[in-house]
Amino acid sequence: YSTLKILEGAHIPIGTSAVPAYQDASFKLNFPTKKAGNFSLFAIGGTSSIFVKLSDKTYKEIELYGDNDRDQFLQTSMGVVGFSHSKSIKEKTLIKTTLSAYGQEVVVKDDIFYRNKVTYVTDTIFPKTRYIFRFGKYSVNSNLTHKFNAKTSLKTGVIAEYLLFNLRDSNMVESVNKWDVRENYLGNTVLLQPFIQVKYKPSEKVAINIGLHGQYLTLNGSSSVEPRLGLRWNFANTQWFSFGYGMHSQMQPNYIYFHQVIDPATNKYQMPNTNLGFTRAQHFVMGYEKKIKQSSRIIVETYYQMLSNVPVDTMRSSYSLLNQGNMFDPPYPGKLVNKGTGYNAGVEFTLEKFFDRSFFFLFTACVYQSRYKGSDGVERNTDYNGNFIANVVGGKEFKIGKSGRKVFTLSGKITRAGGRRYSPVNETASNAVGHMVEIDSLRNTLQFRDYFRFDMKIGYKVSSKKITQEIAFDLVNLLNVKNVLGLTYAPDPNNPGNPIKEEYQLGFLPLFYYKVDF
């Protein structure tokens, strides 16, 4: 059950009244046999909900999450159950097949409210957004692995997925007092993915992987054939060189395919994006690894990802689906075409000391660029282009007593990253429509200040013959740094000239847990 819900019940302030409630469960059962192979049954499921209710609060209270002019309710649930069977045929061949069924539901309800400017009491509440997204999937994943000899092995198979959609989404257009039906689709499609991979080791120091992956989507006939190549060379006793190349294709988010718009010629709804093809990406990775003594290593990697066939607007704009997922609410563009491009490039450095002599240490740093072009042909920063990120993680165990069964643990993590990109806001247009309107031509020309967070964990563990008990405290954002989450449109009658406010991520939050292993 949600730890935050417990803190709320104990009246411990966590910086927001929007506290999630959730629970989940999972299991896996194995049934090995002597002749028929190994059978297993597995399942996982969970539910969660959060209610950001501001209409019954005073106007001056600014909520950390969500929009400050509406009540918002979000509920999600998911579940998957599967069956797997693996069997060896003689000594060199293994066949494995997995059958699974997956289901997901997302329910969202938004209500706009208006306050009395004198008393700050809510006068009126109007419905704004209603949507229910239901998604199901039946999958078959079957593969065969055959070892020809000590140097060569082959793996081939197919993944078949039957996808089901039930999407409903409506938004109230206040100026005409009418619901705009953005999604209204009930249907299905099939995604097929055959693959083959050969692993060849010409010597003990060299390993080569060559593969081919295919995709076919019956919804609109999109297809791809994707070559893959990987090389790892142990050119010295403690040093390795690696190289990888792969072409990868990805279907678009479900809501993009089935988004409805009104055709001005017929005044009827149509779905202009069902024929969108896959987004393509070509990956190049090159790395160097050196082992330091027995418990430490250094890794340096450089990568380049070239993106093409990215959905962008048919009209001249900065929109690109590469920025999808950076907002709480899904963006609903008009008609899209696969003409956008982009790239990601960077260098990563890792220094790692594995857990040895009661402590571990990990330092990672990355310097990168993430850029794209929309239909206007202008190269811009993506929403995710922070340019750098660095993490330091470390921990140590202190044994108490001669038996070694009592252990005190202390660990911490420091993260620093470049701030998120954002766009200048047109305040006049925002005031006219009642929500934030960005200046499209200046998209992502601004950047929030850098992100910084320091977490600490303190724990105590006691082991016996039959059980192990552990209690720990996680001190999240120990220094209570105000990291910017984004901008929100939140007009204040006491300050009418500044309707745009910064929203901040979670401040200092103490968490605890108690665990028993038996």
Coordinates of C-alpha atoms in Angstrom, one line a residue:
Y1 CA 0.0 0.0 0.0
S2 CA 1.2 3.5 -0.7
T3 CA 3.8 4.8 1.7
L4 CA 2.7 8.4 0.9
K5 CA -0.9 7.5 2.0
I6 CA 0.5 6.4 5.4
L7 CA 2.4 9.6 5.8
E8 CA -0.8 11.6 4.9
G9 CA -2.7 9.7 7.6
A10 CA 0.1 10.6 10.1
H11 CA -0.3 14.3 9.1
I12 CA 3.2 14.5 7.8
P13 CA 3.5 17.3 5.2
I14 CA 4.8 16.1 1.8
G15 CA 4.3 19.3 -0.2
T16 CA 1.0 18.2 -2.0
S17 CA -2.5 17.2 -1.2
A18 CA -2.5 14.9 -4.2
V19 CA -1.5 11.6 -2.7
P20 CA -1.5 8.5 -4.8
A21 CA -3.1 5.2 -3.5
Y22 CA -2.0 2.0 -5.1
Q23 CA -1.5 -1.7 -4.6
D24 CA -0.1 -4.6 -6.7
A25 CA 0.5 -8.3 -6.5
S26 CA 2.5 -10.8 -8.6
F27 CA 3.5 -14.5 -8.6
K28 CA 5.4 -17.0 -10.6
L29 CA 5.1 -20.8 -10.4
N30 CA 7.5 -23.3 -11.9
F31 CA 6.7 -27.0 -12.8
P32 CA 9.7 -28.9 -14.0
T33 CA 9.2 -32.4 -15.5
K34 CA 11.6 -35.1 -16.5
K35 CA 10.5 -35.6 -20.1
A36 CA 8.0 -32.9 -21.0
G37 CA 10.2 -29.9 -20.2
N38 CA 9.7 -27.0 -17.8
F39 CA 6.3 -25.3 -17.4
S40 CA 5.7 -22.0 -15.6
L41 CA 2.7 -19.8 -14.8
F42 CA 3.1 -16.1 -14.0
A43 CA 1.0 -13.0 -13.4
I44 CA 1.2 -9.4 -12.2
G45 CA -1.4 -6.8 -11.6
G46 CA -2.0 -3.5 -9.9
T47 CA -4.2 -0.4 -9.5
S48 CA -3.5 3.2 -8.7
S49 CA -5.4 6.4 -8.4
I50 CA -4.8 10.1 -7.5
F51 CA -7.3 12.9 -7.0
V52 CA -6.1 16.6 -7.2
K53 CA -9.1 18.4 -5.7
L54 CA -8.6 22.2 -5.4
S55 CA -12.2 23.5 -5.7
D56 CA -12.7 23.2 -2.0
K57 CA -9.5 25.0 -1.1
T58 CA -8.6 28.7 -0.8
Y59 CA -7.5 30.3 -4.1
K60 CA -4.1 31.2 -2.7
E61 CA -3.1 27.6 -2.2
I62 CA -1.0 26.6 -5.2
E63 CA -0.9 22.8 -5.8
L64 CA 2.5 21.2 -6.6
Y65 CA 1.0 19.0 -9.3
G66 CA -1.8 19.5 -11.8
D67 CA -3.4 22.7 -13.1
N68 CA -4.6 25.1 -10.4
D69 CA -8.0 26.0 -12.1
R70 CA -9.4 22.4 -12.1
D71 CA -10.1 19.3 -10.1
Q72 CA -8.4 16.3 -11.7
F73 CA -8.9 12.5 -11.1
L74 CA -6.7 9.8 -12.6
Q75 CA -7.1 6.1 -12.2
T76 CA -5.1 3.3 -13.8
S77 CA -5.1 -0.5 -13.6
M78 CA -3.2 -3.2 -15.4
G79 CA -2.8 -7.0 -15.4
V80 CA -0.9 -9.6 -17.3
V81 CA -1.1 -13.4 -17.0
G82 CA 1.1 -15.8 -18.9
F83 CA 2.1 -19.4 -19.5
S84 CA 5.6 -20.5 -20.6
H85 CA 7.0 -23.8 -21.7
S86 CA 10.6 -24.7 -22.5
K87 CA 12.0 -28.1 -23.7
S88 CA 15.4 -29.3 -24.8
I89 CA 15.6 -31.4 -27.9
K90 CA 18.7 -33.5 -27.4
E91 CA 21.6 -31.5 -26.1
K92 CA 22.0 -28.7 -28.7
T93 CA 18.5 -27.4 -29.3
L94 CA 16.1 -25.6 -26.9
I95 CA 12.5 -24.5 -27.8
K96 CA 10.7 -21.9 -25.6
T97 CA 7.2 -20.6 -26.1
T98 CA 5.3 -18.0 -24.0
L99 CA 1.6 -17.2 -24.2
S100 CA 0.3 -14.1 -22.4
A101 CA -2.7 -11.8 -22.1
Y102 CA -2.4 -8.2 -21.0
G103 CA -4.9 -5.5 -20.2
Q104 CA -4.7 -1.9 -19.2
E105 CA -7.2 0.9 -18.4
V106 CA -6.7 4.6 -17.8
V107 CA -9.6 6.8 -16.6
V108 CA -9.3 10.6 -16.5
K109 CA -11.8 13.2 -15.3
D110 CA -11.1 17.0 -15.2
D111 CA -13.5 19.7 -14.0
I112 CA -12.9 23.4 -14.4
F113 CA -14.0 25.6 -11.5
Y114 CA -14.4 29.4 -11.2
R115 CA -14.1 31.3 -7.9
N116 CA -15.6 34.5 -6.5
K117 CA -12.9 37.1 -6.8
V118 CA -13.8 38.6 -3.4
T119 CA -14.4 35.5 -1.2
Y120 CA -12.3 33.0 -3.2
V121 CA -15.1 30.5 -2.8
T122 CA -15.8 28.3 -5.8
D123 CA -18.9 29.5 -7.6
T124 CA -19.2 27.1 -10.6
I125 CA -17.8 23.8 -11.7
F126 CA -17.9 22.7 -15.3
P127 CA -16.9 19.4 -16.9
K128 CA -13.7 19.8 -19.0
T129 CA -12.2 16.4 -19.9
R130 CA -13.5 12.8 -19.9
Y131 CA -11.6 9.9 -21.2
I132 CA -11.3 6.1 -20.8
F133 CA -8.5 4.3 -22.6
R134 CA -8.7 0.5 -22.6
F135 CA -5.9 -1.5 -24.3
G136 CA -5.5 -5.3 -24.5
K137 CA -2.9 -7.6 -26.0
Y138 CA -2.7 -11.4 -26.6
S139 CA 0.9 -12.4 -27.3
V140 CA 2.7 -15.5 -28.6
N141 CA 6.5 -15.5 -28.3
S142 CA 8.2 -18.7 -29.6
N143 CA 11.9 -19.1 -30.3
L144 CA 14.4 -21.9 -31.0
T145 CA 18.0 -21.9 -30.0
H146 CA 20.5 -24.3 -31.6
K147 CA 24.2 -24.7 -30.8
F148 CA 26.1 -26.0 -33.8
N149 CA 29.4 -26.2 -32.0
A150 CA 31.5 -24.3 -29.5
K151 CA 31.9 -21.4 -31.8
T152 CA 28.5 -21.0 -33.5
S153 CA 24.9 -20.8 -32.3
L154 CA 21.6 -19.6 -33.8
K155 CA 18.4 -18.2 -32.3
T156 CA 15.3 -17.7 -34.4
G157 CA 11.6 -17.1 -33.7
V158 CA 8.6 -14.9 -34.0
I159 CA 6.6 -12.6 -31.7
A160 CA 2.9 -12.3 -32.7
E161 CA 0.7 -9.7 -30.9
Y162 CA -3.1 -9.3 -31.3
L163 CA -3.8 -5.7 -30.1
L164 CA -7.3 -4.5 -29.0
F165 CA -8.3 -0.8 -28.5
N166 CA -11.2 0.8 -26.9
L167 CA -10.4 4.6 -26.8
R168 CA -12.8 7.3 -25.7
D169 CA -11.7 10.9 -25.2
S170 CA -13.8 14.1 -25.1
N171 CA -12.9 17.7 -24.3
M172 CA -15.4 20.5 -23.6
V173 CA -14.9 23.6 -25.8
E174 CA -16.2 26.3 -23.5
S175 CA -16.7 29.0 -26.2
V176 CA -19.4 26.9 -28.0
N177 CA -20.4 24.7 -25.0
K178 CA -19.8 21.5 -27.0
W179 CA -17.8 18.4 -26.5
D180 CA -14.9 17.8 -29.0
V181 CA -14.6 14.1 -29.4
R182 CA -10.9 13.5 -29.8
E183 CA -11.0 9.7 -29.6
N184 CA -13.8 7.3 -30.4
Y185 CA -12.4 4.0 -31.6
L186 CA -13.1 0.4 -31.0
G187 CA -11.0 -2.1 -33.1
N188 CA -7.9 -4.3 -33.3
T189 CA -4.8 -5.0 -35.3
V190 CA -1.9 -7.5 -35.4
L191 CA 1.9 -6.8 -35.0
L192 CA 4.2 -9.6 -36.3
Q193 CA 7.9 -9.6 -35.4
P194 CA 10.1 -12.5 -36.9
F195 CA 13.8 -12.5 -36.0
I196 CA 17.0 -14.5 -36.5
Q197 CA 20.4 -14.1 -34.7
V198 CA 23.7 -15.9 -35.2
K199 CA 26.4 -15.7 -32.5
Y200 CA 29.9 -16.6 -33.7
K201 CA 33.1 -16.8 -31.6
P202 CA 36.1 -17.2 -33.9
S203 CA 38.3 -17.2 -30.8
E204 CA 38.1 -16.9 -27.0
K205 CA 38.7 -13.2 -27.3
V206 CA 36.2 -12.3 -30.1
A207 CA 32.4 -12.6 -30.1
I208 CA 30.3 -11.5 -33.1
N209 CA 26.5 -11.2 -33.2
I210 CA 24.7 -10.8 -36.5
G211 CA 20.9 -10.6 -36.7
L212 CA 17.8 -9.6 -38.7
H213 CA 14.6 -8.4 -37.2
G214 CA 11.3 -7.8 -39.1
Q215 CA 8.0 -6.0 -38.3
Y216 CA 4.6 -5.9 -39.9
L217 CA 1.6 -4.0 -38.7
T218 CA -1.7 -5.1 -40.3
L219 CA -3.4 -1.8 -39.3
N220 CA -1.9 0.0 -42.3
G221 CA 0.6 -2.4 -43.8
S222 CA 3.7 -0.8 -42.3
S223 CA 6.7 -3.0 -42.4
S224 CA 10.4 -3.0 -41.8
V225 CA 13.5 -5.2 -42.1
E226 CA 16.2 -4.3 -39.6
P227 CA 19.8 -5.6 -39.6
R228 CA 21.7 -5.8 -36.4
L229 CA 25.5 -6.3 -35.7
G230 CA 27.5 -6.5 -32.5
L231 CA 31.2 -7.1 -31.8
R232 CA 33.2 -7.5 -28.6
W233 CA 36.9 -7.9 -28.7
N234 CA 39.1 -8.7 -25.6
F235 CA 42.3 -7.3 -27.2
A236 CA 44.2 -7.4 -23.9
N237 CA 43.8 -9.4 -20.7
T238 CA 41.9 -6.6 -18.9
Q239 CA 40.7 -4.5 -21.8
W240 CA 37.7 -4.8 -24.3
F241 CA 36.6 -3.0 -27.3
S242 CA 32.9 -3.2 -28.5
F243 CA 30.9 -1.9 -31.4
G244 CA 27.3 -2.2 -32.2
Y245 CA 24.9 -1.2 -35.0
G246 CA 21.2 -1.7 -35.3
M247 CA 18.3 -0.4 -37.3
H248 CA 15.1 -0.2 -35.2
S249 CA 11.5 0.7 -36.0
Q250 CA 8.7 1.6 -33.7
M251 CA 4.9 1.9 -34.2
Q252 CA 3.3 5.1 -33.0
P253 CA 1.4 5.6 -29.7
N254 CA -2.1 4.2 -30.0
Y255 CA -3.9 7.5 -29.5
I256 CA -2.0 9.1 -32.4
Y257 CA -3.4 6.5 -34.9
F258 CA -7.0 7.0 -33.9
H259 CA -7.2 10.7 -33.1
Q260 CA -10.2 12.3 -34.7
V261 CA -10.5 15.7 -36.3
I262 CA -13.4 17.4 -38.1
D263 CA -13.1 17.6 -41.9
P264 CA -14.0 21.2 -42.8
A265 CA -15.4 20.0 -46.2
T266 CA -17.9 17.5 -44.8
N267 CA -18.1 18.7 -41.1
K268 CA -17.6 15.1 -40.1
Y269 CA -15.0 13.4 -37.9
Q270 CA -12.2 11.6 -39.6
M271 CA -9.0 9.8 -38.5
P272 CA -6.2 11.2 -40.6
N273 CA -3.3 9.4 -39.0
T274 CA -4.2 5.7 -39.3
N275 CA -1.7 5.3 -42.2
L276 CA 1.3 6.6 -40.3
G277 CA 4.4 4.4 -40.8
F278 CA 7.0 3.4 -38.3
T279 CA 9.5 5.8 -36.9
R280 CA 13.0 4.6 -37.9
A281 CA 16.2 4.8 -35.9
Q282 CA 19.8 3.8 -36.7
H283 CA 22.0 3.2 -33.7
F284 CA 25.8 3.3 -33.6
V285 CA 27.6 2.5 -30.4
M286 CA 31.4 2.1 -29.7
G287 CA 32.9 1.4 -26.3
Y288 CA 36.0 0.7 -24.4
E289 CA 36.2 -1.2 -21.0
K290 CA 39.1 -1.7 -18.7
K291 CA 39.1 -3.9 -15.6
I292 CA 40.9 -2.5 -12.6
K293 CA 42.0 -5.2 -10.2
Q294 CA 39.1 -7.6 -9.4
S295 CA 36.4 -5.4 -8.2
S296 CA 36.5 -2.2 -10.4
R297 CA 36.2 -1.2 -14.0
I298 CA 36.1 1.8 -16.3
I299 CA 33.8 2.1 -19.3
V300 CA 33.8 4.8 -22.0
E301 CA 31.1 4.7 -24.7
T302 CA 30.1 7.0 -27.5
Y303 CA 26.8 6.7 -29.4
Y304 CA 24.9 8.3 -32.2
Q305 CA 21.2 7.7 -33.0
M306 CA 19.9 8.9 -36.3
L307 CA 16.1 9.3 -36.4
S308 CA 13.9 9.5 -39.5
N309 CA 10.3 9.0 -40.6
V310 CA 9.3 10.9 -37.4
P311 CA 5.6 12.1 -37.5
V312 CA 5.4 15.9 -37.9
D313 CA 2.6 18.4 -38.7
T314 CA 1.5 18.8 -42.4
M315 CA 1.4 22.5 -41.7
R316 CA 4.6 24.5 -41.0
S317 CA 5.3 24.2 -37.3
S318 CA 7.8 23.0 -34.6
Y319 CA 5.7 20.0 -33.6
S320 CA 7.4 16.6 -33.6
L321 CA 6.3 13.3 -32.0
L322 CA 9.9 13.0 -30.6
N323 CA 8.8 15.3 -27.8
Q324 CA 5.8 13.1 -27.0
G325 CA 5.7 12.0 -23.3
N326 CA 7.1 15.2 -21.8
M327 CA 3.7 16.4 -20.6
F328 CA 1.1 14.9 -18.3
D329 CA -1.6 15.4 -20.9
P330 CA -1.1 13.8 -24.4
P331 CA -0.8 16.3 -27.2
Y332 CA -3.4 16.1 -29.9
P333 CA -2.0 17.3 -33.3
G334 CA -3.9 17.4 -36.5
K335 CA -2.8 15.5 -39.6
L336 CA 0.7 14.1 -39.4
V337 CA 3.2 12.8 -42.0
N338 CA 6.4 10.8 -41.6
K339 CA 8.8 13.6 -42.7
G340 CA 10.5 14.6 -39.4
T341 CA 14.1 13.9 -38.4
G342 CA 16.3 14.0 -35.3
Y343 CA 19.4 12.7 -33.7
N344 CA 20.9 11.9 -30.3
A345 CA 24.6 11.8 -29.7
G346 CA 26.8 11.6 -26.7
V347 CA 29.7 10.3 -24.7
E348 CA 29.3 8.3 -21.4
F349 CA 31.8 7.6 -18.7
T350 CA 31.4 5.0 -15.9
L351 CA 33.7 4.2 -13.0
E352 CA 32.3 1.3 -11.0
K353 CA 33.5 -0.6 -7.9
F354 CA 31.4 -3.7 -7.3
F355 CA 30.3 -4.6 -3.8
D356 CA 33.5 -5.9 -2.1
R357 CA 34.9 -5.4 1.4
S358 CA 31.6 -4.1 2.6
F359 CA 31.2 -1.2 0.2
F360 CA 30.4 -0.2 -3.4
F361 CA 30.7 2.9 -5.5
L362 CA 29.4 4.0 -8.9
F363 CA 30.1 7.2 -10.8
T364 CA 28.4 7.9 -14.2
A365 CA 28.5 11.0 -16.4
C366 CA 27.2 11.8 -19.9
V367 CA 27.5 14.7 -22.2
Y368 CA 25.0 14.7 -25.0
Q369 CA 23.0 16.5 -27.7
S370 CA 19.3 15.8 -28.6
R371 CA 18.1 17.7 -31.6
Y372 CA 15.2 17.5 -34.1
K373 CA 13.5 19.1 -37.1
G374 CA 9.8 19.7 -37.4
S375 CA 7.9 20.5 -40.6
D376 CA 9.2 24.0 -40.6
G377 CA 12.7 22.6 -41.2
V378 CA 14.3 24.4 -38.2
E379 CA 16.7 22.4 -36.1
R380 CA 15.9 22.7 -32.4
N381 CA 16.6 21.2 -29.0
T382 CA 14.2 18.3 -28.1
D383 CA 12.3 18.7 -24.9
Y384 CA 14.8 16.3 -23.3
N385 CA 18.0 18.0 -24.3
G386 CA 19.6 18.8 -20.9
N387 CA 23.1 18.4 -22.4
F388 CA 24.6 16.6 -19.4
I389 CA 23.9 14.4 -16.4
A390 CA 26.1 13.0 -13.6
N391 CA 25.3 10.5 -10.8
V392 CA 27.4 9.4 -7.8
V393 CA 26.1 6.4 -5.9
G394 CA 27.8 4.7 -2.9
G395 CA 27.2 2.6 0.1
K396 CA 28.8 0.7 3.0
E397 CA 27.8 -2.0 5.4
F398 CA 29.0 -2.1 9.0
K399 CA 28.7 -5.4 10.8
I400 CA 27.7 -5.3 14.4
G401 CA 28.8 -8.1 16.8
K402 CA 30.9 -11.1 16.2
S403 CA 28.3 -13.2 14.5
G404 CA 27.9 -10.9 11.5
R405 CA 24.2 -11.3 11.4
K406 CA 23.4 -7.7 12.3
V407 CA 24.3 -5.1 9.7
F408 CA 24.0 -1.3 9.6
T409 CA 23.9 0.2 6.1
L410 CA 24.5 3.7 4.9
S411 CA 24.3 4.8 1.3
G412 CA 23.6 7.9 -0.7
K413 CA 23.1 9.2 -4.2
I414 CA 23.9 12.6 -5.8
T415 CA 22.4 13.6 -9.2
R416 CA 23.1 16.7 -11.2
A417 CA 21.6 17.3 -14.7
G418 CA 21.0 20.0 -17.2
G419 CA 17.6 21.7 -16.8
R420 CA 14.7 20.9 -19.1
R421 CA 14.1 22.9 -22.2
Y422 CA 11.0 25.1 -22.5
S423 CA 9.4 27.8 -24.7
P424 CA 8.5 31.4 -24.2
V425 CA 4.8 31.9 -23.4
N426 CA 2.4 34.3 -25.2
E427 CA 0.7 35.8 -22.2
T428 CA -1.9 37.7 -24.2
A429 CA -3.0 34.5 -26.1
S430 CA -2.9 32.5 -22.9
N431 CA -5.3 35.0 -21.1
A432 CA -7.6 34.9 -24.1
V433 CA -8.1 31.1 -24.1
G434 CA -7.6 30.4 -20.4
H435 CA -4.6 28.1 -20.7
M436 CA -0.9 28.4 -21.5
V437 CA 0.0 29.1 -25.2
E438 CA 3.7 28.8 -26.2
I439 CA 5.3 30.7 -29.0
D440 CA 5.8 28.0 -31.6
S441 CA 8.7 29.6 -33.5
L442 CA 10.7 29.9 -30.3
R443 CA 10.1 26.4 -29.1
N444 CA 12.8 25.1 -26.6
T445 CA 14.9 28.2 -26.9
L446 CA 14.9 28.5 -23.0
Q447 CA 16.2 26.2 -20.3
F448 CA 15.4 25.8 -16.7
R449 CA 18.2 25.9 -14.1
D450 CA 20.1 22.7 -13.5
Y451 CA 18.5 19.8 -11.6
F452 CA 20.2 18.7 -8.3
R453 CA 19.2 16.1 -5.7
F454 CA 20.9 14.4 -2.8
D455 CA 19.3 11.2 -1.3
M456 CA 20.4 9.2 1.6
K457 CA 19.4 5.8 3.0
I458 CA 19.9 4.4 6.5
G459 CA 19.2 0.8 7.2
Y460 CA 19.5 -2.0 9.8
K461 CA 19.3 -5.7 8.9
V462 CA 19.1 -8.7 11.2
S463 CA 19.5 -12.3 9.8
S464 CA 18.6 -15.6 11.5
K465 CA 18.4 -19.1 10.3
K466 CA 14.8 -18.8 8.9
I467 CA 14.1 -15.1 8.3
T468 CA 15.9 -11.8 7.5
Q469 CA 14.4 -8.6 8.8
E470 CA 15.3 -5.1 7.6
I471 CA 14.1 -1.6 8.5
A472 CA 15.3 1.4 6.5
F473 CA 14.7 5.1 6.1
D474 CA 15.0 6.9 2.7
L475 CA 15.6 10.6 2.9
V476 CA 14.6 11.8 -0.5
N477 CA 15.9 15.3 -1.6
L478 CA 17.6 15.7 1.8
L479 CA 18.7 19.3 1.0
N480 CA 15.1 20.2 0.0
V481 CA 16.2 21.7 -3.4
K482 CA 13.5 23.4 -5.5
N483 CA 13.9 21.7 -8.8
V484 CA 11.6 23.1 -11.6
L485 CA 9.0 20.7 -13.0
G486 CA 7.6 23.1 -15.6
L487 CA 5.4 26.1 -16.1
T488 CA 1.6 26.3 -15.5
Y489 CA -1.1 28.9 -16.3
A490 CA -2.3 30.0 -12.8
P491 CA -3.7 33.6 -12.9
D492 CA -3.7 35.3 -9.5
P493 CA -6.1 38.3 -9.0
N494 CA -3.6 39.7 -6.5
N495 CA -1.0 39.7 -9.3
P496 CA -2.8 39.8 -12.6
G497 CA 0.2 40.7 -14.6
N498 CA 2.0 37.4 -14.1
P499 CA -0.3 34.4 -14.9
I500 CA 2.5 32.0 -15.6
K501 CA 4.1 30.2 -12.6
E502 CA 6.8 27.7 -12.1
E503 CA 5.9 24.3 -10.7
Y504 CA 8.4 22.5 -8.6
Q505 CA 9.2 18.8 -8.1
L506 CA 9.0 17.0 -4.8
G507 CA 10.9 18.6 -1.9
F508 CA 12.3 16.8 1.1
L509 CA 10.5 13.6 1.8
P510 CA 11.3 11.0 4.5
L511 CA 10.2 7.4 3.6
F512 CA 10.6 4.2 5.5
Y513 CA 10.0 0.5 5.0
Y514 CA 10.1 -2.7 6.9
K515 CA 10.8 -6.0 5.1
V516 CA 10.8 -9.6 6.0
D517 CA 12.4 -12.3 3.8
F518 CA 11.8 -16.0 4.7

